[in-house]
Short mmCIF file of C-alpha atoms in Angstrom, two decimals:
data_model
loop_
_atom_site.label_atom_id
_atom_site.label_comp_id
_atom_site.label_asym_id
_atom_site.label_seq_id
_atom_site.Cartn_x
_atom_site.Cartn_y
_atom_site.Cartn_z
CA ASN F 1 44.27 156.69 25.84
CA VAL F 2 40.49 157.24 25.84
CA GLY F 3 37.97 154.57 26.78
CA LEU F 4 34.30 154.02 27.47
CA ARG F 5 33.09 152.51 30.73
CA TRP F 6 29.54 151.23 30.41
CA PRO F 7 27.09 152.81 30.40
CA ASN F 8 28.27 156.37 29.89
CA ASP F 9 31.65 157.22 31.41
CA LEU F 10 34.53 158.62 29.37
CA MET F 11 37.79 157.26 30.77
CA LEU F 12 41.27 158.76 30.40
CA GLY F 13 44.39 156.74 31.03
CA GLY F 14 42.29 153.61 31.44
CA THR F 15 41.07 154.07 35.00
CA LYS F 16 40.13 157.71 35.60
CA LYS F 17 36.82 159.26 34.67
CA GLY F 18 37.23 162.38 32.55
CA GLY F 19 33.61 162.92 31.57
CA GLY F 20 30.35 161.32 30.65
CA ILE F 21 27.63 161.09 28.05
CA LEU F 22 23.94 160.77 28.79
CA CYS F 23 21.31 160.17 26.12
CA GLU F 24 17.63 160.32 26.91
CA GLY F 25 14.85 159.51 24.49
CA VAL F 26 12.00 162.00 24.79
CA ALA F 27 9.75 161.06 21.87
CA ARG F 28 9.38 158.11 19.57
CA GLY F 29 6.83 156.84 17.11
CA PRO F 30 4.65 158.13 14.29
CA CYS F 31 5.58 161.53 13.02
CA ARG F 32 3.90 163.45 10.21
CA ASP F 33 6.20 164.81 7.52
CA GLU F 34 5.62 168.59 7.22
CA ASN F 35 5.67 168.40 3.40
CA SER F 36 3.40 165.38 3.01
CA ALA F 37 0.19 163.91 4.36
CA ALA F 38 2.02 160.61 4.89
CA THR F 39 2.82 159.47 8.41
CA LYS F 40 6.30 158.13 9.08
CA THR F 41 7.14 155.80 11.95
CA ASP F 42 10.92 156.03 11.99
CA ARG F 43 11.26 159.36 13.75
CA TRP F 44 12.55 159.92 17.24
CA ALA F 45 13.80 162.77 19.40
CA GLY F 46 16.23 162.79 22.24
CA ILE F 47 18.53 164.84 24.38
CA ILE F 48 22.28 164.25 24.47
CA GLY F 49 24.26 165.59 27.39
CA VAL F 50 28.05 165.61 27.33
CA GLY F 51 30.25 166.59 30.24
CA VAL F 52 34.04 166.71 30.00
CA ASN F 53 36.49 167.77 32.69
CA ILE F 54 38.71 170.04 30.60
CA ASN F 55 40.88 172.54 32.48
CA THR F 56 40.31 171.35 36.05
CA ASN F 57 43.33 170.87 38.30
CA LEU F 58 43.33 167.63 40.29
CA ALA F 59 43.56 169.67 43.50
CA ASP F 60 40.17 171.22 42.64
CA PHE F 61 38.39 167.84 42.77
CA PRO F 62 37.01 166.78 46.16
CA PRO F 63 39.62 164.57 47.90
CA PRO F 64 37.63 161.31 47.52
CA LEU F 65 37.47 161.79 43.73
CA ARG F 66 41.13 162.63 43.07
CA THR F 67 42.10 158.98 42.59
CA ARG F 68 39.15 158.20 40.29
CA ALA F 69 38.58 161.40 38.28
CA THR F 70 40.76 163.44 35.99
CA SER F 71 40.64 166.21 33.42
CA LEU F 72 42.32 166.74 30.08
CA LEU F 73 44.65 169.23 31.80
CA ALA F 74 45.58 166.81 34.58
CA HIS F 75 45.97 163.99 32.06
CA ASP F 76 48.50 165.65 29.77
CA GLY F 77 49.31 169.09 31.22
CA ARG F 78 47.82 171.02 28.27
CA ARG F 79 45.26 173.77 28.83
CA ARG F 80 42.55 173.82 26.15
CA ASP F 81 40.35 176.45 24.57
CA LEU F 82 36.80 175.69 25.73
CA ARG F 83 35.17 176.94 22.49
CA ASP F 84 37.43 174.66 20.46
CA ILE F 85 36.45 171.64 22.59
CA GLU F 86 32.76 172.60 22.30
CA THR F 87 33.04 172.83 18.51
CA ARG F 88 34.82 169.47 18.29
CA ILE F 89 32.21 167.75 20.47
CA LEU F 90 29.30 169.19 18.49
CA HIS F 91 30.94 168.17 15.21
CA ALA F 92 31.56 164.63 16.48
CA LEU F 93 27.95 164.34 17.69
CA ALA F 94 26.64 165.54 14.32
CA GLN F 95 28.83 162.95 12.57
CA ALA F 96 27.60 160.19 14.88
CA ILE F 97 23.96 161.10 14.27
CA MET F 98 24.51 161.17 10.50
CA CYS F 99 26.27 157.80 10.74
CA ILE F 100 23.30 156.29 12.59
CA GLN F 101 20.90 157.73 10.01
CA THR F 102 22.84 156.37 7.04
CA GLU F 103 24.51 153.19 8.36
CA GLY F 104 22.51 152.28 11.45
CA PHE F 105 23.81 151.63 14.95
CA GLU F 106 26.48 149.05 14.04
CA PRO F 107 29.43 151.48 13.49
CA ILE F 108 28.69 153.20 16.82
CA LEU F 109 28.43 149.83 18.55
CA HIS F 110 31.74 148.74 16.99
CA ALA F 111 33.44 151.90 18.32
CA ALA F 112 31.95 151.38 21.79
CA ARG F 113 33.22 147.80 21.83
CA THR F 114 36.68 148.96 20.71
CA TRP F 115 36.87 151.51 23.55
CA ASP F 116 35.27 149.25 26.20
CA THR F 117 37.35 149.44 29.40
CA LEU F 118 35.27 146.90 31.35
CA ARG F 119 35.80 143.84 29.15
CA GLY F 120 37.55 141.14 31.19
CA GLN F 121 37.14 143.00 34.48
CA HIS F 122 35.43 141.50 37.54
CA VAL F 123 32.38 143.69 38.22
CA GLU F 124 29.47 144.06 40.60
CA LEU F 125 26.39 145.82 39.28
CA ARG F 126 23.30 146.88 41.22
CA ASP F 127 20.06 146.66 39.24
CA GLY F 128 17.17 147.56 41.51
CA GLU F 129 17.36 145.20 44.47
CA SER F 130 19.63 142.69 42.66
CA ILE F 131 23.42 142.55 42.70
CA ILE F 132 24.98 140.90 39.65
CA THR F 133 28.57 139.70 40.11
CA GLY F 134 30.80 138.32 37.39
CA THR F 135 33.18 139.11 34.54
CA ALA F 136 32.29 141.82 32.04
CA GLU F 137 32.29 140.21 28.60
CA GLY F 138 31.62 143.30 26.56
CA ILE F 139 28.76 145.26 25.08
CA GLY F 140 25.82 143.45 23.48
CA ASP F 141 24.07 144.23 20.22
CA SER F 142 21.59 146.59 21.92
CA GLY F 143 24.23 148.39 24.01
CA GLU F 144 23.68 146.25 27.11
CA LEU F 145 26.53 145.21 29.40
CA LEU F 146 27.23 141.47 29.19
CA ILE F 147 28.27 139.92 32.51
CA ARG F 148 29.31 136.26 32.79
CA THR F 149 28.14 135.02 36.20
CA ALA F 150 28.70 131.59 37.72
CA GLY F 151 25.54 130.32 36.06
CA SER F 152 24.91 132.29 32.89
CA LEU F 153 25.46 135.32 30.71
CA GLN F 154 23.49 138.27 32.08
CA ARG F 155 22.37 141.04 29.70
CA CYS F 156 22.20 144.22 31.76
CA THR F 157 20.32 147.12 30.17
CA THR F 158 20.17 149.14 33.38
CA GLY F 159 22.11 149.27 36.59
CA THR F 160 24.88 150.99 38.51
CA LEU F 161 28.42 149.67 38.69
CA ILE F 162 29.36 149.17 42.33
CA THR F 163 32.84 147.65 42.06
CA ILE F 164 35.42 146.94 39.38
CA ASN F 165 38.10 144.40 40.32
CA GLY F 166 37.21 144.89 43.99
CA GLU F 167 37.55 148.70 43.92
CA CYS F 168 34.43 150.29 45.33
CA LEU F 169 32.89 152.92 43.06
CA ARG F 170 29.71 153.51 45.05
CA ALA F 171 28.33 152.45 48.39
CA ILE F 172 25.71 149.72 48.12
#
């Protein structure tokens, strides 16, 4: 039972964070092909960071996190080989990058929407000095979180989730 909590949390069992993914673009724009004098504009570079709680016992988490975090071991009682997990993650990332190169972002977006754990939840999100409160309606076409407020549909490209269904995730 794996899910994705916008923007980058990997959830196990629906409500406990088991890891996270962080992507950061570091370069974008014209790039010269090494084998040609032509300049291409569809090149980009980025860094992908993946963290997964694998063989951590719940007792090893700080007490305030034990109700919100988990590990693969705590989730199902099975200890894993770290090299095997590393290989699987790298293979999955390579497949995702190849998918984006050949099919575009749509298949990745479809998967994110399928695994979305926030859809239908009442959320509060802090974006700078603003607090946006409403019902999460899913993930938009550019990866933004869609929140239905009393007055409109907000498209949130940045921000920090503060509460989900009244449960405080972070102090304001």
